[in-house]
Short mmCIF file of C-alpha atoms and ligand atoms in Angstrom, two decimals:
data_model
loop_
_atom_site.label_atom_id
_atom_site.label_comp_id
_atom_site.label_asym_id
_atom_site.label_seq_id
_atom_site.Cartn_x
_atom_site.Cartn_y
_atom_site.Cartn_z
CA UNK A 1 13.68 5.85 -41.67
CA UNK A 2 15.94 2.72 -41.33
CA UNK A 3 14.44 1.19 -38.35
CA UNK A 4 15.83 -1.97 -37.78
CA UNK A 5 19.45 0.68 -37.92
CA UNK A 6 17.78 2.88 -35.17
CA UNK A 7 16.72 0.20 -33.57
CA UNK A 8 20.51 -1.05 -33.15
CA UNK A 9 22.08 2.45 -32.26
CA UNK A 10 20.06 2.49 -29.38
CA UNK A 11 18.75 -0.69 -27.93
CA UNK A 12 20.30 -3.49 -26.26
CA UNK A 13 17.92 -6.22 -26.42
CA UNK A 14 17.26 -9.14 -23.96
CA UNK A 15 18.93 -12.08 -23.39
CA UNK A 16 20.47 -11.99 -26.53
CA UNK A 17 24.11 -11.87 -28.13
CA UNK A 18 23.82 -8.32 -29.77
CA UNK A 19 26.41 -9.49 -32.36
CA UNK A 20 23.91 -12.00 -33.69
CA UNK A 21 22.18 -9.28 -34.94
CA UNK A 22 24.56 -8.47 -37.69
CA UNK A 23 22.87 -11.91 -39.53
CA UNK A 24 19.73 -11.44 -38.31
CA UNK A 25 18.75 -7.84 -37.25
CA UNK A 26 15.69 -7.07 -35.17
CA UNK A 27 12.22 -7.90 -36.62
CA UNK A 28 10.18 -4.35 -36.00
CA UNK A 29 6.24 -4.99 -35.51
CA UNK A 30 3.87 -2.61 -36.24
CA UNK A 31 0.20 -4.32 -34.71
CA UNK A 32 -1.11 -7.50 -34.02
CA UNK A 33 -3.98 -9.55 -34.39
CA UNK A 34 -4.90 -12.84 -32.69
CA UNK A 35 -1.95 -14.78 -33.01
CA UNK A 36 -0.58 -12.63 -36.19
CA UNK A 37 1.74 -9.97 -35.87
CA UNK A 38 2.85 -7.44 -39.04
CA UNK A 39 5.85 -5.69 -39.11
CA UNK A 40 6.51 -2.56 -40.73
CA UNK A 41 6.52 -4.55 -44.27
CA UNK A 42 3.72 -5.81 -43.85
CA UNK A 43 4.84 -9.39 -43.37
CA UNK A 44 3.44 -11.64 -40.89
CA UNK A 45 4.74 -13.88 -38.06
CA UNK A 46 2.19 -16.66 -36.52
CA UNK A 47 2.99 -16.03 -32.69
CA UNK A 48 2.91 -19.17 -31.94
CA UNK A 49 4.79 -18.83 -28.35
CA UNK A 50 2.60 -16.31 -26.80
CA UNK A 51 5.33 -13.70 -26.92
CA UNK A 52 7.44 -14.95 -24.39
CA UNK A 53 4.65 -17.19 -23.00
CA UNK A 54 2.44 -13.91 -22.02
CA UNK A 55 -0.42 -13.71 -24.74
CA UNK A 56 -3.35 -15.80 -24.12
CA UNK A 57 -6.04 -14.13 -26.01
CA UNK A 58 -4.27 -13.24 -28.66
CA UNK A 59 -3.03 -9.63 -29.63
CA UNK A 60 -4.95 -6.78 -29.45
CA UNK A 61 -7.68 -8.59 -27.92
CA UNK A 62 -11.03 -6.42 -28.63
CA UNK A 63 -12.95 -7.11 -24.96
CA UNK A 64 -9.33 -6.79 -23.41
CA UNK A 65 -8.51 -3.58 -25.90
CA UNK A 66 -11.76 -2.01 -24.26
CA UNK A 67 -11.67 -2.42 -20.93
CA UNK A 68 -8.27 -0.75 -20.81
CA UNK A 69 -9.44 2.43 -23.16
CA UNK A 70 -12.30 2.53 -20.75
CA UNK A 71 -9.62 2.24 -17.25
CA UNK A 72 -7.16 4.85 -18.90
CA UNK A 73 -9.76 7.77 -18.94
CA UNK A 74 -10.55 6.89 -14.82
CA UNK A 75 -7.24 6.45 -13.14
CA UNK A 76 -3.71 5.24 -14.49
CA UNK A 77 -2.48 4.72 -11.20
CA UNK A 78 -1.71 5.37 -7.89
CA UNK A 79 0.22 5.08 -4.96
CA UNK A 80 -1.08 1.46 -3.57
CA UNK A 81 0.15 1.64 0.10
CA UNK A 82 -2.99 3.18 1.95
CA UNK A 83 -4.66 3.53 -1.04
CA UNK A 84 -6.64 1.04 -3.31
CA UNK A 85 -8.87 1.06 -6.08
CA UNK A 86 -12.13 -0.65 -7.66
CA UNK A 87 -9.76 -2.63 -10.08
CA UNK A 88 -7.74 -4.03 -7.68
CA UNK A 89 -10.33 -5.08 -5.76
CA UNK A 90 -12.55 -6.35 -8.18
CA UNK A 91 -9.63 -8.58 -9.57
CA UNK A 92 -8.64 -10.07 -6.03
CA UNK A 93 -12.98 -11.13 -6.15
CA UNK A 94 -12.43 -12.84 -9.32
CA UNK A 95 -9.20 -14.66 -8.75
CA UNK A 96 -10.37 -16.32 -5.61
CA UNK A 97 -12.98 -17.89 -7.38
CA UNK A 98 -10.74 -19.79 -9.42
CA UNK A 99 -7.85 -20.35 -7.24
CA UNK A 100 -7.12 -23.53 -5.14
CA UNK A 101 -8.64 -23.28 -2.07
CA UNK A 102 -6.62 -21.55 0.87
CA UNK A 103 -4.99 -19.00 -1.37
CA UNK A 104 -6.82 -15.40 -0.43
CA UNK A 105 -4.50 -12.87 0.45
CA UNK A 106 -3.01 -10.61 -2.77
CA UNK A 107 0.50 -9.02 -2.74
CA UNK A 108 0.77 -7.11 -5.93
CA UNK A 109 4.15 -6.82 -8.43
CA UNK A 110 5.06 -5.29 -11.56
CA UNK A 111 6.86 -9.28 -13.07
CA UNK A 112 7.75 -12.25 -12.38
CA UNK A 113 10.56 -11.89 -10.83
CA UNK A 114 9.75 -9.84 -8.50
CA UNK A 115 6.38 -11.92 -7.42
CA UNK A 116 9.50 -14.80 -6.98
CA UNK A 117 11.04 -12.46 -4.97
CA UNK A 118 8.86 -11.27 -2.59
CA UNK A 119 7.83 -14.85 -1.94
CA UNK A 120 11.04 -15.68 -0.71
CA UNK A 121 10.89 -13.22 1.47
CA UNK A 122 7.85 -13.75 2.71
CA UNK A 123 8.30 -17.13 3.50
CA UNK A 124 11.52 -16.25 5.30
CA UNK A 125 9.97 -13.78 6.89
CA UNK A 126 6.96 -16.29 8.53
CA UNK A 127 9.54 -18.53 10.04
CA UNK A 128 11.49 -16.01 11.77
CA UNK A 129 8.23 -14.20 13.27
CA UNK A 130 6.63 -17.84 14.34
CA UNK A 131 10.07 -18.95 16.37
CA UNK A 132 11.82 -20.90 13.26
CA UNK A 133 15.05 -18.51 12.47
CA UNK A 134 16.97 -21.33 11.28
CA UNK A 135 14.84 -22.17 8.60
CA UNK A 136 16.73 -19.94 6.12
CA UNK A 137 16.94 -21.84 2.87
CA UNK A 138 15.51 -22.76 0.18
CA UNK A 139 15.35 -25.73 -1.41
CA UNK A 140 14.71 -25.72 -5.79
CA UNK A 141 14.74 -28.64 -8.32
CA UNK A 142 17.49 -28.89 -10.94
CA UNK A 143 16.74 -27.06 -14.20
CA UNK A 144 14.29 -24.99 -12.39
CA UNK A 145 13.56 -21.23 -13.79
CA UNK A 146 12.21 -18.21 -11.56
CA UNK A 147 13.63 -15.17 -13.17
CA UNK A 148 16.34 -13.30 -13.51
CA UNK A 149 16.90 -11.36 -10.69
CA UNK A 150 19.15 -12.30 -8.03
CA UNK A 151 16.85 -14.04 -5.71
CA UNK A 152 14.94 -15.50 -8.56
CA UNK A 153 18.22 -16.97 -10.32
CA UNK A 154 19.64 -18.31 -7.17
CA UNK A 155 16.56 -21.03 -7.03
CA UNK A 156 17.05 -21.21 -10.75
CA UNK A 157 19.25 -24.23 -11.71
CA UNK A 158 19.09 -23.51 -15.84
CA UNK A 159 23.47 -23.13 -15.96
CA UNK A 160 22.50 -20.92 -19.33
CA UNK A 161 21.46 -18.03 -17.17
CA UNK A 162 22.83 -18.48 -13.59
CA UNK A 163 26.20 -20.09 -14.34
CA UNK A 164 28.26 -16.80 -14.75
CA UNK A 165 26.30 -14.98 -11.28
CA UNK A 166 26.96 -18.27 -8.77
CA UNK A 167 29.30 -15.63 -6.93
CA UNK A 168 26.05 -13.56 -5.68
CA UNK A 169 23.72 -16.00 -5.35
CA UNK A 170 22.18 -17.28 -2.14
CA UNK A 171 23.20 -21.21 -1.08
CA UNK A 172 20.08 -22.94 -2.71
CA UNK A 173 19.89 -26.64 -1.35
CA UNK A 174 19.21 -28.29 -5.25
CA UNK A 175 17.05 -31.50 -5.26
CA UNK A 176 17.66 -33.25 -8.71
CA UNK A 177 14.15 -33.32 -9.87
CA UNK A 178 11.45 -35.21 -12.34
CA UNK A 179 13.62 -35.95 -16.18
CA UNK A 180 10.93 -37.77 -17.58
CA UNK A 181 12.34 -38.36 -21.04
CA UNK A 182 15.74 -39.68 -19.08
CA UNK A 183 14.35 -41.18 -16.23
CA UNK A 184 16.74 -42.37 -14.20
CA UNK A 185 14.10 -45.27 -12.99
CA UNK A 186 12.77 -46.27 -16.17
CA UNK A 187 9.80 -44.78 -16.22
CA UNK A 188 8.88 -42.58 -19.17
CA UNK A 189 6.36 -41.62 -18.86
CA UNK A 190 5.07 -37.54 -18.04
CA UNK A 191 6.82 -36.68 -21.52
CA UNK A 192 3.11 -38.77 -22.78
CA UNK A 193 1.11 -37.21 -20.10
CA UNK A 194 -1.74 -36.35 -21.98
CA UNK A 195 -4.18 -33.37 -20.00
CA UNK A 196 -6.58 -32.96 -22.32
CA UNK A 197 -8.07 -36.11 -22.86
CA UNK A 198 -7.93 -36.73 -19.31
CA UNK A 199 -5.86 -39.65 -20.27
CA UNK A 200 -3.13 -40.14 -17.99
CA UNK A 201 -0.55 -43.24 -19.10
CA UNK A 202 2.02 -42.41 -16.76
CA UNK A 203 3.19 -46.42 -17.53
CA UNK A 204 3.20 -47.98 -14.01
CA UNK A 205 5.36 -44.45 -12.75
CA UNK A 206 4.74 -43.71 -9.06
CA UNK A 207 7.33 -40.86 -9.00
CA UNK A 208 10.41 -43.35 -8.10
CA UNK A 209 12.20 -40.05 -8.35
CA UNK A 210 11.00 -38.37 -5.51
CA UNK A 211 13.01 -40.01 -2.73
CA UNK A 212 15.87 -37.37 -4.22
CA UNK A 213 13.31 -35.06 -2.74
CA UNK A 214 12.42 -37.01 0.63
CA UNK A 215 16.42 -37.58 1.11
CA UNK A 216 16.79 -33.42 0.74
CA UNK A 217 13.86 -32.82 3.08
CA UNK A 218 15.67 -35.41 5.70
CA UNK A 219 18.91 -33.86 5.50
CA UNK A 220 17.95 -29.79 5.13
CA UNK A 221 14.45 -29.73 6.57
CA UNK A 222 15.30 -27.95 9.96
CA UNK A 223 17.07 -25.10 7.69
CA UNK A 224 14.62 -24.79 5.07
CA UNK A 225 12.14 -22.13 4.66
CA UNK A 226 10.48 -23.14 1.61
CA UNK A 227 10.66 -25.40 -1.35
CA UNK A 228 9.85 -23.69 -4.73
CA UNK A 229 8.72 -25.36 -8.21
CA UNK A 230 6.99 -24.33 -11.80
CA UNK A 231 4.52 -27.34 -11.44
CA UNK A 232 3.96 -30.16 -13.91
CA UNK A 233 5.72 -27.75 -16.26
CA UNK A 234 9.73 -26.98 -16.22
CA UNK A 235 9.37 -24.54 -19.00
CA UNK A 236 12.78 -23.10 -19.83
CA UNK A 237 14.16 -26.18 -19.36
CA UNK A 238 13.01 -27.50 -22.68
CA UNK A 239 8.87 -27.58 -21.75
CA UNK A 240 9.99 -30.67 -19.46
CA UNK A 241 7.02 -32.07 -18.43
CA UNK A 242 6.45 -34.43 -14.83
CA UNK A 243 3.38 -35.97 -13.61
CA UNK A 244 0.97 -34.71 -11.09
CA UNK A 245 1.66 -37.27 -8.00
CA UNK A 246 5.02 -35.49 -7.77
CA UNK A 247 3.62 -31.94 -6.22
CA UNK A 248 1.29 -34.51 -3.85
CA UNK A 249 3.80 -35.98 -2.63
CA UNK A 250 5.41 -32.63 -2.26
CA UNK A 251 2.40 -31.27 -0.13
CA UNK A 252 3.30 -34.27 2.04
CA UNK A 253 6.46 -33.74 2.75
CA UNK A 254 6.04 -30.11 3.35
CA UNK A 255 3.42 -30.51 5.79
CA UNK A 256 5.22 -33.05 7.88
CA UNK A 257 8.49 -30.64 7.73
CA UNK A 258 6.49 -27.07 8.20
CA UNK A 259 8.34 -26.05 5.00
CA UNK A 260 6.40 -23.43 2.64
CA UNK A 261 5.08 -25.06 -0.98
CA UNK A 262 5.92 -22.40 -3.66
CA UNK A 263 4.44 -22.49 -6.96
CA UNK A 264 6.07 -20.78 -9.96
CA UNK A 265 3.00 -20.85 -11.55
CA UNK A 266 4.17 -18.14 -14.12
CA UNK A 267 4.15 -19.89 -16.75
CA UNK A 268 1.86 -22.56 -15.73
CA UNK A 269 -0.96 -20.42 -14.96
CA UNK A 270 -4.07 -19.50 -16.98
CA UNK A 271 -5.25 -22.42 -18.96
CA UNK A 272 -1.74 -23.60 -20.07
CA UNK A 273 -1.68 -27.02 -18.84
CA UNK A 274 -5.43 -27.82 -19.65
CA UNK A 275 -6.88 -26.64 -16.18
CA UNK A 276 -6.55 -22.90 -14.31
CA UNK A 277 -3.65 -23.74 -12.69
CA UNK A 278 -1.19 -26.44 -12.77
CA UNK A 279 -1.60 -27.25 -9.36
CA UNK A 280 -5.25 -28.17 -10.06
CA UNK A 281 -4.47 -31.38 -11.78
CA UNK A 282 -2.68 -32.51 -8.36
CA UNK A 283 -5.68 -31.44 -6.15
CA UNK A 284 -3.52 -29.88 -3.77
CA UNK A 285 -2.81 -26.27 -2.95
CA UNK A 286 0.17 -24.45 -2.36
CA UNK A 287 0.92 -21.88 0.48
CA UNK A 288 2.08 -19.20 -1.96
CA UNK A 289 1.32 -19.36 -5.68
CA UNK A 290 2.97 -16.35 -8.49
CA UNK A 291 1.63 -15.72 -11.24
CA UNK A 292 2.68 -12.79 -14.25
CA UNK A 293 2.33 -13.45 -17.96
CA UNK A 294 -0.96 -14.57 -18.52
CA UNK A 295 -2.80 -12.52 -15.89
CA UNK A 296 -2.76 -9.56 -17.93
CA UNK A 297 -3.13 -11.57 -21.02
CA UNK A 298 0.15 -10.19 -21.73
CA UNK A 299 -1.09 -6.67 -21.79
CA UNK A 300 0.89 -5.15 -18.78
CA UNK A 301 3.49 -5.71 -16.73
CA UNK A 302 1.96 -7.35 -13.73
CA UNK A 303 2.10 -10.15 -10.54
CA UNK A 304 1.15 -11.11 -8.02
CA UNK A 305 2.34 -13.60 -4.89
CA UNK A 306 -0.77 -14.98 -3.49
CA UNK A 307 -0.87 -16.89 0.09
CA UNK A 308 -3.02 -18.34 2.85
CA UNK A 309 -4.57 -16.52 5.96
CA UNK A 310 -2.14 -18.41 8.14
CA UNK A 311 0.82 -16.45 6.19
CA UNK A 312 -0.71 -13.55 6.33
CA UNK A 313 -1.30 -13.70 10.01
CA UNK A 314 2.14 -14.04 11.24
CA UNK A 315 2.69 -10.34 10.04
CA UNK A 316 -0.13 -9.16 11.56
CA UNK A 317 0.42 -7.69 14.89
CA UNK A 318 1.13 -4.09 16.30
CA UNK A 319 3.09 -1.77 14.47
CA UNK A 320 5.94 -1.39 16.96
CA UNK A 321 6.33 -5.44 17.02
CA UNK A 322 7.91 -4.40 13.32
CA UNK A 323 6.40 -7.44 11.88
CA UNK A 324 5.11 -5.63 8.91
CA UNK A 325 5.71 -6.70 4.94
CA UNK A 326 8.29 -4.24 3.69
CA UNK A 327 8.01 -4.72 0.48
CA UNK A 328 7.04 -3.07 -2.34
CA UNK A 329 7.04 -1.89 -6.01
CA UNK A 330 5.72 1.23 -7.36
CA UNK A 331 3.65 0.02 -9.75
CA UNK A 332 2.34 -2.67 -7.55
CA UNK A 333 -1.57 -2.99 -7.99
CA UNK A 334 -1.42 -0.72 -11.53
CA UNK A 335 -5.29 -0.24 -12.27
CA UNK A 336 -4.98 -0.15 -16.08
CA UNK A 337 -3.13 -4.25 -15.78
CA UNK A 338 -5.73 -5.10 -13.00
CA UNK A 339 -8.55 -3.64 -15.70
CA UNK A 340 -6.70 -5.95 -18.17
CA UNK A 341 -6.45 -8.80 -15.67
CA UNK A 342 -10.26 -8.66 -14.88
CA UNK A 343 -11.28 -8.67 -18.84
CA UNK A 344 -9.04 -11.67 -19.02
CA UNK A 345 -10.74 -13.31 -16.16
CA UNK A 346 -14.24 -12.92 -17.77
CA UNK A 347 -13.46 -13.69 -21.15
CA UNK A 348 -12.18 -17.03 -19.79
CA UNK A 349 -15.18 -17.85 -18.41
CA UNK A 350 -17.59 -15.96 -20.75
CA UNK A 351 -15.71 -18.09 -23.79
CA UNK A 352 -14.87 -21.03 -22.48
CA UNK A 353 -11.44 -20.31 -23.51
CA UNK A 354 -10.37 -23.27 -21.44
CA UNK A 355 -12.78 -25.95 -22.30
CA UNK A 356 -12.65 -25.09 -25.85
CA UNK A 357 -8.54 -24.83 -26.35
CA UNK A 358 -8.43 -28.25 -24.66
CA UNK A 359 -10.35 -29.95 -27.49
CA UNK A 360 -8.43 -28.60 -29.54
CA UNK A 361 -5.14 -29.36 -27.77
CA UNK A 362 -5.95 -33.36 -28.77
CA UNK A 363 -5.92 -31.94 -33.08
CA UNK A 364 -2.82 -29.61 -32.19
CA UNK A 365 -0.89 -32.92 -30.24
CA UNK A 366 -2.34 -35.87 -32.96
CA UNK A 367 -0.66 -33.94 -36.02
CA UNK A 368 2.48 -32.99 -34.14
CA UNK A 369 3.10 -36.58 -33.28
CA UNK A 370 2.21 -37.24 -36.95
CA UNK A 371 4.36 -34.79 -38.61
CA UNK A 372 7.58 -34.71 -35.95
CA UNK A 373 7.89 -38.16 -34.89
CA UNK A 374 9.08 -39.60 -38.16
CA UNK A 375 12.36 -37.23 -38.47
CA UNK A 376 15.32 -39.03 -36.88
CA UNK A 377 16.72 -36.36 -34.90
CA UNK A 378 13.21 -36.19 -32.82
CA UNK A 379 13.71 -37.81 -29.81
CA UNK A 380 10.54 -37.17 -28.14
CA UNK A 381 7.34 -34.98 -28.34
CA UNK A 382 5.91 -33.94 -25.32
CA UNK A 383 2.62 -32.46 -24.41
CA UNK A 384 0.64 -30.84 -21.68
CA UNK A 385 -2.31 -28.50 -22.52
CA UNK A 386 -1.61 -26.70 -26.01
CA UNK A 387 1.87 -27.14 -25.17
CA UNK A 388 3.67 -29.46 -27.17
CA UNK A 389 7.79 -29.93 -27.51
CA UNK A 390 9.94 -31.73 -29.61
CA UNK A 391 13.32 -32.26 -28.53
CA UNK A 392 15.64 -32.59 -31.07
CA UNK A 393 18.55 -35.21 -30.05
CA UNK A 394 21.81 -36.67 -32.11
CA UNK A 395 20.59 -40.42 -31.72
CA UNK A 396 17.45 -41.16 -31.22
CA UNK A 397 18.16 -44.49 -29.19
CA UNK A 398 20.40 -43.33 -26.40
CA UNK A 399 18.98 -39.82 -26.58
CA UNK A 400 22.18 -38.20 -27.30
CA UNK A 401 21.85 -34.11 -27.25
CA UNK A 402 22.63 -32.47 -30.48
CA UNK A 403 26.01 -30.96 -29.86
CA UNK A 404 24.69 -27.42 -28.77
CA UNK A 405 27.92 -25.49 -30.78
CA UNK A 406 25.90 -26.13 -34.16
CA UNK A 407 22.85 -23.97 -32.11
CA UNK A 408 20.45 -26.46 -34.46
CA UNK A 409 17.64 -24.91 -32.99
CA UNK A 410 18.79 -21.68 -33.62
CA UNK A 411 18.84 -22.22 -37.38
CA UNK A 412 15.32 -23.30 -37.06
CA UNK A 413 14.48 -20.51 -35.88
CA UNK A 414 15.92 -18.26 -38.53
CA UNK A 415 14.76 -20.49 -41.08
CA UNK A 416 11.05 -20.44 -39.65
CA UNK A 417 11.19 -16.66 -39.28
CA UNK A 418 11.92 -16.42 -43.02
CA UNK A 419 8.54 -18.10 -44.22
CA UNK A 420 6.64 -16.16 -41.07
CA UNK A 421 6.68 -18.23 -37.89
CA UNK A 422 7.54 -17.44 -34.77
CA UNK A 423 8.78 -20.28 -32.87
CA UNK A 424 12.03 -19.31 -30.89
CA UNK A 425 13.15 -23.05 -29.76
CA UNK A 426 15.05 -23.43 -26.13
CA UNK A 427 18.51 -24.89 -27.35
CA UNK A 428 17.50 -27.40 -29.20
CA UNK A 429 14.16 -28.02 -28.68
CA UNK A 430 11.13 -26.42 -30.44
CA UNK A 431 7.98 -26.03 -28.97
CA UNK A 432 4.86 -24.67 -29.38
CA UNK A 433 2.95 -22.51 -26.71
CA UNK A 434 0.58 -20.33 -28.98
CA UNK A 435 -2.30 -18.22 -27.45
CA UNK A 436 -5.25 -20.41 -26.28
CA UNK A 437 -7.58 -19.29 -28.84
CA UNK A 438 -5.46 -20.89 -31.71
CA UNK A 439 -7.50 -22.37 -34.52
CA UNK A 440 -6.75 -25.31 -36.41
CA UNK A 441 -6.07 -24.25 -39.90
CA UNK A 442 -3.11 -22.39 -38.11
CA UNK A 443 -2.08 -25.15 -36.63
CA UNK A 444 -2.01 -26.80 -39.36
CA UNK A 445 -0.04 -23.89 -40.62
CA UNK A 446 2.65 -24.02 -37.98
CA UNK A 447 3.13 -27.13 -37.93
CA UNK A 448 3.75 -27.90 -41.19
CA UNK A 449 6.32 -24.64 -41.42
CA UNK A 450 8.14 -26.11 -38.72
CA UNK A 451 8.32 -29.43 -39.68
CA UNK A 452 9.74 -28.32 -43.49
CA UNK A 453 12.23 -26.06 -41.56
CA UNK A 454 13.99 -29.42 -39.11
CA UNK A 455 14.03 -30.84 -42.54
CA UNK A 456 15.75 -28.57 -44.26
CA UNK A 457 18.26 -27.94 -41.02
CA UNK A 458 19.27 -31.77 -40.36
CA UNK A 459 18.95 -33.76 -43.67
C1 PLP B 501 8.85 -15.86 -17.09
C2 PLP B 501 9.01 -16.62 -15.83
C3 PLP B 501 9.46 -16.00 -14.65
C4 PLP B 501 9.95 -14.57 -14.61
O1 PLP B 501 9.00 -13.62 -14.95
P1 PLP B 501 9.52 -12.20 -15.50
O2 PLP B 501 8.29 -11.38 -15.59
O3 PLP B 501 10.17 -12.46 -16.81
O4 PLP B 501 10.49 -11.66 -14.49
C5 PLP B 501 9.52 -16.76 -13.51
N1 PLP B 501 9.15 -18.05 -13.51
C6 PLP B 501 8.70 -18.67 -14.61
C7 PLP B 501 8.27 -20.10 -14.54
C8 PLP B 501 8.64 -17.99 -15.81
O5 PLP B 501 8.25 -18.62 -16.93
#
């Protein structure tokens, strides 16, 4: 059987130019292993961006492997209004443990999107039922990402995906937000914010940038509901990364103007940036935090919006007062991802997944700067956790972009596939954002892959 043929009279993959294919047809996998995956030749790709950012425990995980066998021959699922499970349950126990404090009460989807969604909503919602109707808006930073869906794009500011939909989106009031690498103030500083050591040279940078923010909040506050951001991490932007003082200053603000503090912490979550949660390096907690992708380990499709008592309150009345929640998703609270979410939980703790990846986060960053730094197209590496970017620029000294019609990184990519990496760069920068248990002789690996392929593109 020609699969990669089958494959292409049927399927019409995601966000992707189908025509592309022609060059490069689909790559079919078989299994996977840690941060390997085989296709059906046998060949084998280093996953070295978590499969869409999902994967934190690498593939096929055995604890994770087992705990779902052992869920599947119990209960697959079922019907979560009126009903609940063990699974469930036992996951909201976990999570509150490591969650920042205030955030307690679990409202379950089946991705991100949707988690983005329904916190919208709900924060709409809680102003209209405690005498604010006005407040109506929402208020997103500039190359923000939420999803895909309508809600979800409409806080989005990432052109690339929204551009072409502006027509149904909702009017998002867009704060120009944290650009470390350009700062407009002269800063430059997060792009070198350095997590794992603990070592934070933010160079004199007190978040100059903010007063965009404080300007929006003086202006729109009365109509805003909520102000959403992916913390300390603007992932599809380019892994854009902004210092911690800027969600404090945040909480601030969106005390004194009673507007809701969303975190996007999709992407964020899990051990990504070097703690739990984003938000834990600023100290501070949101008032409704979503997290996907990682939570399952990137087993299942599964998320969840999590919020404070005083949210949760403002629904709570009779049921003729029609205060209630409607929303929901069938799949919400799915016992075989919350069996895979728990596992996740424990091995994290049991493994010191955390502890351990941030040691070696410091190897992963020192021979990235070493290898990357020297070509003269990279304009910057940037780090945060085992994250690490390098943006790719036409002149290194004003920090010209590439022009984006020779899709550099795109070449890269091909290129890197060929000798068995997996890197998938955002325009034209490539980044890393493996699976936390990554070792260092693949690192070494990787990086060495990827730095032969920029070569071989722009010399
Ligand atoms: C992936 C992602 C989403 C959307 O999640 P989906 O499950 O793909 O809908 C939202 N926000 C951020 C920050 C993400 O990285």
């Amino acid at each position: 059987m020609d699969w990669q043929k089958e494959d292409l009279k049927y399927i019409w993959h995601p966000c992707s130019q189908m025509k592309d294919y022609e060059t490069l047809p689909p790559i079919v996998i078989e299994r996977g292993e840690g941060i390997n995956l085989y296709d059906i030749n046998g060949k084998c790709y280093k996953d070295v961006i978590s499969s869409w950012w999902c994967n934190l425990l690498g593939h096929c995980n055995p604890r994770i492997n087992a705990a779902v066998k052992k869920q599947i021959d119990t209960l697959e699922h079922v019907i979560f209004a009126n009903f609940s499970h063990k699974p469930a349950i036992e996951l909201c126990q976990e999570l509150i443990r490591v969650l920042p404090e205030g955030l307690c009460k679990f409202n379950f989807a089946d991705n991100g999107s949707s988690a983005i969604e329904m916190s919208l909503k709900m924060s709409f919602q809680y102003h209209y039922q405690t005498g604010n109707p006005r407040k109506k808006r929402f208020m997103a930073l500039s190359d923000a990402y939420h999803g895909e869906t309508l809600g979800a794009l409409a806080v989005g500011g990432v052109d690339l995906y929204s551009e072409l939909y502006k027509p149904l989106l909702l009017d998002v009031i867009r704060i120009d937000g944290p650009d470390c690498y350009r700062c407009q103030y002269n800063k430059h500083c997060a792009g070198h914010y350095e997590s794992p050591s603990g070592k934070d040279n933010t160079a004199g940078c007190r978040c100059e940038c903010f007063e965009k923010a404080e300007k929006a909040f003086q202006k729109y506050a009365d109509e805003t509901a909520a102000i959403i951001v992916e913390p300390l991490l603007q992932g599809s932007a380019g892994m854009k990364v902004y210092p911690p003082l800027y969600l404090k200053k945040l909480r601030e603000v969106c005390d004194k103007y009673n507007v809701h503090l969303i975190a996007d912490e999709i992407a964020t979550g899990y051990g990504r940036t070097g703690k739990m949660f984003a938000f834990d390096h600023a100290g501070v907690s949101p008032d409704i935090m979503c997290l996907s992708k990682g939570l399952t380990g990137g087993y299942m499709p599964m998320a969840i919006a999590v919020t404070t008592q005083k949210i949760y309150d403002a629904f709570y009345d009779d049921y003729l007062k029609g205060k209630a929640f409607m929303h929901s998703h069938t799949y919400a609270g799915n016992p075989l991802a919350c069996s895979a979410a728990i596992e996740v939980l424990r091995i994290l703790k049991d493994e010191q997944i955390i502890e351990k990846a941030n040691k070696r986060a410091l190897y992963f960053n020192k021979i990235i700067r070493e290898k990357f730094l020297r070509f003269k197209n990279v304009g910057e590496v940037r780090t945060i956790g085992l994250i690490n970017a390098i943006e790719l620029v036409k002149n290194k000294e004003t920090k010209e972009p590439l022009d984006y019609r020779q899709r550099t990184g795109y070449q890269i990519y091909k290129k890197a596939l060929e000798k068995g990496v997996l890197l998938r760069p955002l325009g034209d920068v490539i980044y890393f954002n493996p699976p936390l248990i990554i070792e260092e002789a693949d690192m070494d690996y990787v990086t060495d892959i990827a730095a032969e392929c920029i070569n071989s593109i722009l010399t």
